[in-house]
mmCIF file of C-alpha atoms in Angstrom:
data_model
loop_
_atom_site.group_PDB
_atom_site.id
_atom_site.type_symbol
_atom_site.label_atom_id
_atom_site.label_comp_id
_atom_site.label_asym_id
_atom_site.label_seq_id
_atom_site.Cartn_x
_atom_site.Cartn_y
_atom_site.Cartn_z
ATOM 1 C CA MET M 35 -4.233 24.877 10.630
ATOM 2 C CA PHE M 36 -3.131 22.177 8.176
ATOM 3 C CA PHE M 37 -1.663 20.057 10.925
ATOM 4 C CA LEU M 38 -4.787 20.240 13.163
ATOM 5 C CA PRO M 39 -6.516 17.361 11.559
ATOM 6 C CA LEU M 40 -3.301 15.271 11.786
ATOM 7 C CA LEU M 41 -2.987 16.220 15.494
ATOM 8 C CA LEU M 42 -6.633 15.141 16.213
ATOM 9 C CA PHE M 43 -5.976 11.870 14.408
ATOM 10 C CA GLY M 44 -2.691 11.235 16.221
ATOM 11 C CA LEU M 45 -4.351 12.041 19.614
ATOM 12 C CA GLN M 46 -7.049 9.534 18.928
ATOM 13 C CA ILE M 47 -4.720 6.647 18.056
ATOM 14 C CA GLN M 48 -1.959 7.537 20.463
ATOM 15 C CA PRO M 49 -3.102 5.212 23.273
ATOM 16 C CA SER M 50 -3.304 2.479 20.718
ATOM 17 C CA LEU M 51 0.207 2.957 19.436
ATOM 18 C CA LEU M 52 1.617 2.568 22.954
ATOM 19 C CA ASP M 53 0.592 -1.045 22.896
ATOM 20 C CA ILE M 54 2.631 -2.210 19.932
ATOM 21 C CA GLY M 55 2.698 -5.747 21.143
ATOM 22 C CA GLU M 56 -1.043 -5.970 21.532
ATOM 23 C CA PHE M 57 -1.391 -4.362 18.093
ATOM 24 C CA PHE M 58 0.665 -6.969 16.354
ATOM 25 C CA GLY M 59 -1.059 -9.772 18.314
ATOM 26 C CA ASP M 60 -4.451 -8.552 17.227
ATOM 27 C CA MET M 61 -3.436 -8.031 13.686
ATOM 28 C CA THR M 62 -1.969 -11.573 13.631
ATOM 29 C CA ILE M 63 -5.328 -12.939 14.763
ATOM 30 C CA VAL M 64 -7.106 -10.985 12.013
ATOM 31 C CA LEU M 65 -4.664 -12.306 9.345
ATOM 32 C CA LYS M 66 -5.103 -15.907 10.596
ATOM 33 C CA ILE M 67 -8.918 -15.427 10.253
ATOM 34 C CA PHE M 68 -8.471 -14.142 6.676
ATOM 35 C CA VAL M 69 -6.168 -17.138 5.888
ATOM 36 C CA MET M 70 -8.649 -19.579 7.343
ATOM 37 C CA LEU M 71 -11.480 -18.018 5.258
ATOM 38 C CA SER M 72 -9.360 -18.562 2.135
ATOM 39 C CA ILE M 73 -8.614 -22.106 3.052
ATOM 40 C CA ILE M 74 -12.267 -22.970 3.802
ATOM 41 C CA SER M 75 -13.343 -21.215 0.568
ATOM 42 C CA PHE M 76 -10.802 -23.074 -1.550
ATOM 43 C CA VAL M 77 -11.573 -26.560 -0.003
ATOM 44 C CA LEU M 78 -15.288 -26.095 -0.129
ATOM 45 C CA GLN M 79 -15.142 -24.917 -3.764
ATOM 46 C CA ASN M 80 -13.089 -27.944 -4.820
ATOM 47 C CA LEU M 81 -14.417 -30.759 -2.576
ATOM 48 C CA GLY M 82 -17.889 -29.599 -1.660
ATOM 49 C CA LYS M 83 -19.267 -30.116 1.778
ATOM 50 C CA GLY M 84 -18.618 -33.381 3.429
ATOM 51 C CA PRO M 85 -16.334 -35.167 5.904
ATOM 52 C CA LEU M 86 -13.372 -35.200 3.478
ATOM 53 C CA ALA M 87 -13.585 -31.384 3.101
ATOM 54 C CA ILE M 88 -13.653 -30.944 6.892
ATOM 55 C CA LEU M 89 -10.672 -33.226 7.196
ATOM 56 C CA VAL M 90 -8.726 -31.419 4.563
ATOM 57 C CA ILE M 91 -9.580 -28.090 6.129
ATOM 58 C CA CYS M 92 -8.446 -29.209 9.546
ATOM 59 C CA VAL M 93 -5.084 -30.610 8.234
ATOM 60 C CA MET M 94 -4.395 -27.485 6.079
ATOM 61 C CA SER M 95 -5.403 -25.103 8.871
ATOM 62 C CA TYR M 96 -3.092 -26.926 11.301
ATOM 63 C CA PHE M 97 -0.097 -26.597 9.147
ATOM 64 C CA ILE M 98 -0.765 -23.159 7.633
ATOM 65 C CA ILE M 99 -2.202 -21.298 10.567
ATOM 66 C CA PHE M 100 -0.706 -22.968 13.697
ATOM 67 C CA ASP M 101 2.483 -24.566 12.609
ATOM 68 C CA TYR M 102 4.171 -22.702 9.778
ATOM 69 C CA PHE M 103 2.343 -19.335 10.031
ATOM 70 C CA TYR M 104 5.554 -17.396 10.049
ATOM 71 C CA ILE M 105 6.033 -18.548 6.392
ATOM 72 C CA PHE M 106 2.419 -18.567 5.077
ATOM 73 C CA GLY M 107 1.439 -15.342 6.747
ATOM 74 C CA GLY M 108 3.905 -13.332 4.603
ATOM 75 C CA VAL M 109 2.983 -15.397 1.594
ATOM 76 C CA TYR M 110 -0.624 -14.749 1.982
ATOM 77 C CA ILE M 111 -0.018 -11.040 2.324
ATOM 78 C CA LEU M 112 1.986 -10.982 -0.949
ATOM 79 C CA TYR M 113 -0.646 -13.189 -2.573
ATOM 80 C CA MET M 114 -3.500 -10.768 -1.640
ATOM 81 C CA LEU M 115 -1.395 -7.733 -2.822
ATOM 82 C CA ALA M 116 -0.810 -9.408 -6.143
ATOM 83 C CA LEU M 117 -4.419 -10.395 -6.479
ATOM 84 C CA LEU M 118 -5.497 -6.808 -5.804
ATOM 85 C CA GLY M 119 -3.152 -5.229 -8.306
ATOM 86 C CA GLY M 120 0.133 -4.784 -6.449
ATOM 87 C CA VAL M 121 2.119 -6.337 -9.284
ATOM 88 C CA HIS M 122 0.780 -3.676 -11.632
ATOM 89 C CA LEU M 123 1.961 -1.008 -9.226
ATOM 90 C CA MET M 124 5.360 -2.460 -9.045
ATOM 91 C CA ILE M 125 5.592 -2.589 -12.860
ATOM 92 C CA ASP M 126 4.502 0.992 -13.068
ATOM 93 C CA PHE M 127 7.192 1.972 -10.358
ATOM 94 C CA PHE M 128 9.932 0.346 -12.290
ATOM 95 C CA PHE M 129 8.858 2.034 -15.469
ATOM 96 C CA ALA M 130 8.334 5.441 -13.910
ATOM 97 C CA ALA M 131 11.533 5.583 -11.801
ATOM 98 C CA PRO M 132 13.931 5.398 -14.837
ATOM 99 C CA HIS M 133 11.889 8.158 -16.561
ATOM 100 C CA ALA M 134 12.172 10.340 -13.484
ATOM 101 C CA LEU M 135 15.921 9.978 -13.744
ATOM 102 C CA GLY M 136 15.749 11.607 -17.213
ATOM 103 C CA GLY M 137 16.390 8.658 -19.394
ATOM 104 C CA GLY M 138 16.568 4.814 -19.701
ATOM 105 C CA GLY M 139 17.879 3.871 -16.388
ATOM 106 C CA GLY M 140 21.046 5.802 -16.602
ATOM 107 C CA GLY M 141 22.540 8.643 -14.425
ATOM 108 C CA GLY M 142 23.724 8.566 -10.901
ATOM 109 C CA GLY M 143 25.154 11.533 -9.199
ATOM 110 C CA GLY M 144 24.723 15.151 -9.770
ATOM 111 C CA GLU M 145 27.345 15.851 -12.388
ATOM 112 C CA GLU M 146 27.145 12.830 -14.677
ATOM 113 C CA LEU M 147 26.365 13.822 -18.177
ATOM 114 C CA GLU M 148 24.497 11.865 -20.866
ATOM 115 C CA GLN M 149 24.297 13.100 -24.413
ATOM 116 C CA ARG M 150 21.209 12.257 -26.402
ATOM 117 C CA SER M 151 20.673 14.959 -28.952
ATOM 118 C CA GLY M 152 22.240 18.085 -30.341
ATOM 119 C CA ILE M 153 19.849 20.309 -28.574
ATOM 120 C CA GLU M 154 20.378 18.617 -25.170
ATOM 121 C CA TYR M 155 24.124 18.803 -25.769
ATOM 122 C CA LYS M 156 23.959 22.365 -26.378
ATOM 123 C CA GLU M 157 21.943 22.902 -23.134
ATOM 124 C CA GLN M 158 24.632 20.795 -21.325
ATOM 125 C CA GLN M 159 27.281 23.056 -22.575
ATOM 126 C CA GLN M 160 25.545 26.147 -21.437
ATOM 127 C CA HIS M 161 24.821 24.533 -18.033
ATOM 128 C CA LEU M 162 28.500 23.769 -17.550
ATOM 129 C CA MET M 163 29.537 27.208 -18.629
ATOM 130 C CA HIS M 164 27.245 28.746 -16.152
ATOM 131 C CA LYS M 165 28.761 26.625 -13.408
ATOM 132 C CA GLY M 166 32.212 27.931 -14.376
ATOM 133 C CA LYS M 167 33.585 24.635 -15.657
ATOM 134 C CA ARG M 168 35.814 24.443 -18.758
ATOM 135 C CA MET M 169 34.578 22.494 -21.627
ATOM 136 C CA MET M 170 36.321 21.704 -24.864
ATOM 137 C CA PRO M 171 34.587 23.235 -27.869
ATOM 138 C CA LEU M 172 33.145 20.807 -30.422
ATOM 139 C CA PRO M 173 32.445 21.236 -34.041
ATOM 140 C CA GLY M 174 29.209 22.977 -34.742
ATOM 141 C CA MET M 175 29.194 24.971 -31.488
ATOM 142 C CA MET W 1 18.968 15.779 -3.889
ATOM 143 C CA ASN W 2 18.881 14.066 -7.234
ATOM 144 C CA ALA W 3 15.811 13.202 -9.307
ATOM 145 C CA ARG W 4 15.602 9.701 -7.923
ATOM 146 C CA GLY W 5 15.264 10.912 -4.302
ATOM 147 C CA ASN W 6 12.681 13.589 -5.217
ATOM 148 C CA PHE W 7 10.599 10.989 -7.177
ATOM 149 C CA LEU W 8 10.571 8.570 -4.427
ATOM 150 C CA ILE W 9 9.870 11.075 -1.730
ATOM 151 C CA ILE W 10 7.019 12.633 -3.650
ATOM 152 C CA ALA W 11 5.516 9.287 -4.628
ATOM 153 C CA ILE W 12 5.707 7.796 -1.085
ATOM 154 C CA ILE W 13 4.348 10.917 0.586
ATOM 155 C CA LEU W 14 1.406 11.060 -1.820
ATOM 156 C CA MET W 15 0.607 7.354 -1.387
ATOM 157 C CA ILE W 16 0.807 7.463 2.277
ATOM 158 C CA GLY W 17 -1.345 10.658 2.348
ATOM 159 C CA ALA W 18 -3.954 9.120 0.242
ATOM 160 C CA VAL W 19 -4.157 6.097 2.644
ATOM 161 C CA VAL W 20 -4.131 8.174 5.776
ATOM 162 C CA LEU W 21 -6.699 10.675 4.452
ATOM 163 C CA LEU W 22 -9.796 8.630 5.373
ATOM 164 C CA PRO W 23 -8.719 7.977 9.065
ATOM 165 C CA VAL W 24 -7.890 11.625 9.457
ATOM 166 C CA LEU W 25 -11.316 12.623 8.116
ATOM 167 C CA MET W 26 -12.924 10.122 10.408
ATOM 168 C CA ALA W 27 -11.152 11.675 13.449
ATOM 169 C CA VAL W 28 -12.105 15.235 12.357
ATOM 170 C CA PHE W 29 -15.674 14.694 11.214
ATOM 171 C CA PRO W 30 -17.829 12.384 13.414
ATOM 172 C CA PRO W 31 -20.499 11.860 10.768
ATOM 173 C CA ILE W 32 -17.899 10.484 8.357
ATOM 174 C CA ASP W 33 -16.689 8.280 11.227
ATOM 175 C CA ILE W 34 -20.096 6.769 11.703
ATOM 176 C CA LEU W 35 -20.747 6.337 7.892
ATOM 177 C CA VAL W 36 -17.377 4.644 7.225
ATOM 178 C CA LYS W 37 -17.734 2.296 10.170
ATOM 179 C CA ILE W 38 -21.296 1.262 9.074
ATOM 180 C CA PHE W 39 -19.904 0.678 5.603
ATOM 181 C CA LEU W 40 -16.973 -1.360 6.969
ATOM 182 C CA VAL W 41 -19.323 -3.482 8.983
ATOM 183 C CA PHE W 42 -21.427 -4.290 5.979
ATOM 184 C CA SER W 43 -18.298 -4.938 3.851
ATOM 185 C CA ILE W 44 -16.802 -7.350 6.420
ATOM 186 C CA PHE W 45 -20.063 -9.232 6.859
ATOM 187 C CA MET W 46 -20.669 -9.493 3.097
ATOM 188 C CA MET W 47 -17.121 -10.622 2.453
ATOM 189 C CA VAL W 48 -17.306 -13.366 5.242
ATOM 190 C CA ARG W 49 -20.725 -14.468 3.992
ATOM 191 C CA GLY W 50 -19.228 -14.806 0.475
ATOM 192 C CA TYR W 51 -16.627 -17.246 1.872
ATOM 193 C CA LEU W 52 -18.752 -19.183 4.351
ATOM 194 C CA GLY W 53 -22.394 -18.733 3.315
ATOM 195 C CA ASN W 54 -25.144 -18.080 5.814
ATOM 196 C CA GLY W 55 -24.754 -19.540 9.210
ATOM 197 C CA VAL W 56 -23.679 -19.129 12.781
ATOM 198 C CA LEU W 57 -19.935 -19.384 11.928
ATOM 199 C CA THR W 58 -20.331 -16.399 9.535
ATOM 200 C CA ILE W 59 -21.818 -14.286 12.341
ATOM 201 C CA ILE W 60 -19.114 -15.304 14.780
ATOM 202 C CA ILE W 61 -16.203 -14.579 12.446
ATOM 203 C CA SER W 62 -17.785 -11.424 11.250
ATOM 204 C CA GLY W 63 -18.208 -10.319 14.814
ATOM 205 C CA VAL W 64 -14.594 -10.996 15.626
ATOM 206 C CA LEU W 65 -13.347 -9.180 12.522
ATOM 207 C CA ILE W 66 -15.658 -6.228 13.187
ATOM 208 C CA TYR W 67 -14.460 -5.944 16.780
ATOM 209 C CA PHE W 68 -10.745 -5.819 15.800
ATOM 210 C CA LEU W 69 -11.100 -3.727 12.546
ATOM 211 C CA VAL W 70 -14.001 -1.481 13.129
ATOM 212 C CA ILE W 71 -14.127 -0.894 16.941
ATOM 213 C CA LYS W 72 -10.699 -1.524 18.444
ATOM 214 C CA TRP W 73 -8.298 -0.691 15.614
ATOM 215 C CA TRP W 74 -10.641 1.430 13.519
ATOM 216 C CA TRP W 75 -7.914 3.353 11.879
ATOM 217 C CA VAL W 76 -6.237 0.104 10.652
ATOM 218 C CA GLY W 77 -9.553 -1.085 9.115
ATOM 219 C CA ALA W 78 -10.207 2.313 7.461
ATOM 220 C CA SER W 79 -6.641 2.630 6.188
ATOM 221 C CA GLY W 80 -6.627 -0.945 4.921
ATOM 222 C CA TRP W 81 -9.931 -0.522 3.152
ATOM 223 C CA MET W 82 -8.744 2.700 1.528
ATOM 224 C CA ALA W 83 -5.433 1.131 0.451
ATOM 225 C CA ILE W 84 -7.229 -1.904 -1.029
ATOM 226 C CA THR W 85 -9.676 0.289 -2.904
ATOM 227 C CA LEU W 86 -6.941 2.594 -4.264
ATOM 228 C CA ILE W 87 -4.844 -0.321 -5.415
ATOM 229 C CA SER W 88 -7.697 -2.009 -7.080
ATOM 230 C CA LEU W 89 -8.636 1.303 -8.887
ATOM 231 C CA SER W 90 -4.999 1.811 -9.898
ATOM 232 C CA VAL W 91 -4.933 5.147 -8.187
ATOM 233 C CA PHE W 92 -1.387 4.505 -7.008
ATOM 234 C CA SER W 93 -0.241 4.009 -10.585
ATOM 235 C CA VAL W 94 -1.627 7.482 -11.330
ATOM 236 C CA ILE W 95 0.262 8.842 -8.301
ATOM 237 C CA LEU W 96 3.475 7.139 -9.450
ATOM 238 C CA TRP W 97 3.330 8.504 -12.956
ATOM 239 C CA GLY W 98 2.287 11.932 -11.670
ATOM 240 C CA SER W 99 5.254 12.011 -9.264
ATOM 241 C CA GLN W 100 7.564 11.113 -12.151
ATOM 242 C CA ALA W 101 5.963 13.935 -14.206
ATOM 243 C CA ILE W 102 6.385 16.370 -11.266
ATOM 244 C CA THR W 103 10.004 15.341 -10.793
ATOM 245 C CA MET W 104 10.799 15.714 -14.470
ATOM 246 C CA PHE W 105 9.227 19.178 -14.772
ATOM 247 C CA ALA W 106 10.185 20.627 -11.441
ATOM 248 C CA GLY W 107 13.689 19.107 -10.912
ATOM 249 C CA PRO W 108 16.967 20.106 -12.595
ATOM 250 C CA LYS W 109 17.390 18.836 -16.121
ATOM 251 C CA ARG W 110 19.445 15.774 -16.308
ATOM 252 C CA ARG W 111 21.617 15.676 -19.407
#
């Protein structure tokens, strides 16, 4: 029952997924249109309307959209992600991931141990005893 | 699996699920499909008019974008709009920190 909506969604987009080349071609056109809108907006904002603005738009569009789009396309995507708050998301990820590991960026495999306080050390000891490993007794235990 | 893998899997699944939710709802409920497409049409036209002002070029470019993002690849337009909205509202940050909390509370204690 839970997967029925996903199945309906998949059936609707399935014919589209078969044309991957057409999909990437159309999305490239859409991206080029957005890049062109940004160029036109930037030039009109700085130069106003006039023959110089049109000339600058044409030159910039030629190099960015038609000549070196394989560079500027990716740059534009990163620029828009950053503009919308993607950098904030990356910062949160790099702060949240170490906390998910249980400490300040430490820890790797399953059995590595980090001692931070007496209480956690006691829990560590009990954990290892339950797993049948020998631990050396320490003062205070 | 260690805490790092659990955290990444939970966070990625939740983020993808949040983005895919709207197209799935559009596929299941036709009224939502119509409403979202109307909203997307207005959003695209308003965005292009903000860049180019009123004119024939605005209508042409809006028409091209509406064809690709609302009619032909409607699920891309819906997913993209949902992702942009969620990023701008910092919902993904909430998902990330929630995934971290879930991983810490549900996973084995790391000492």
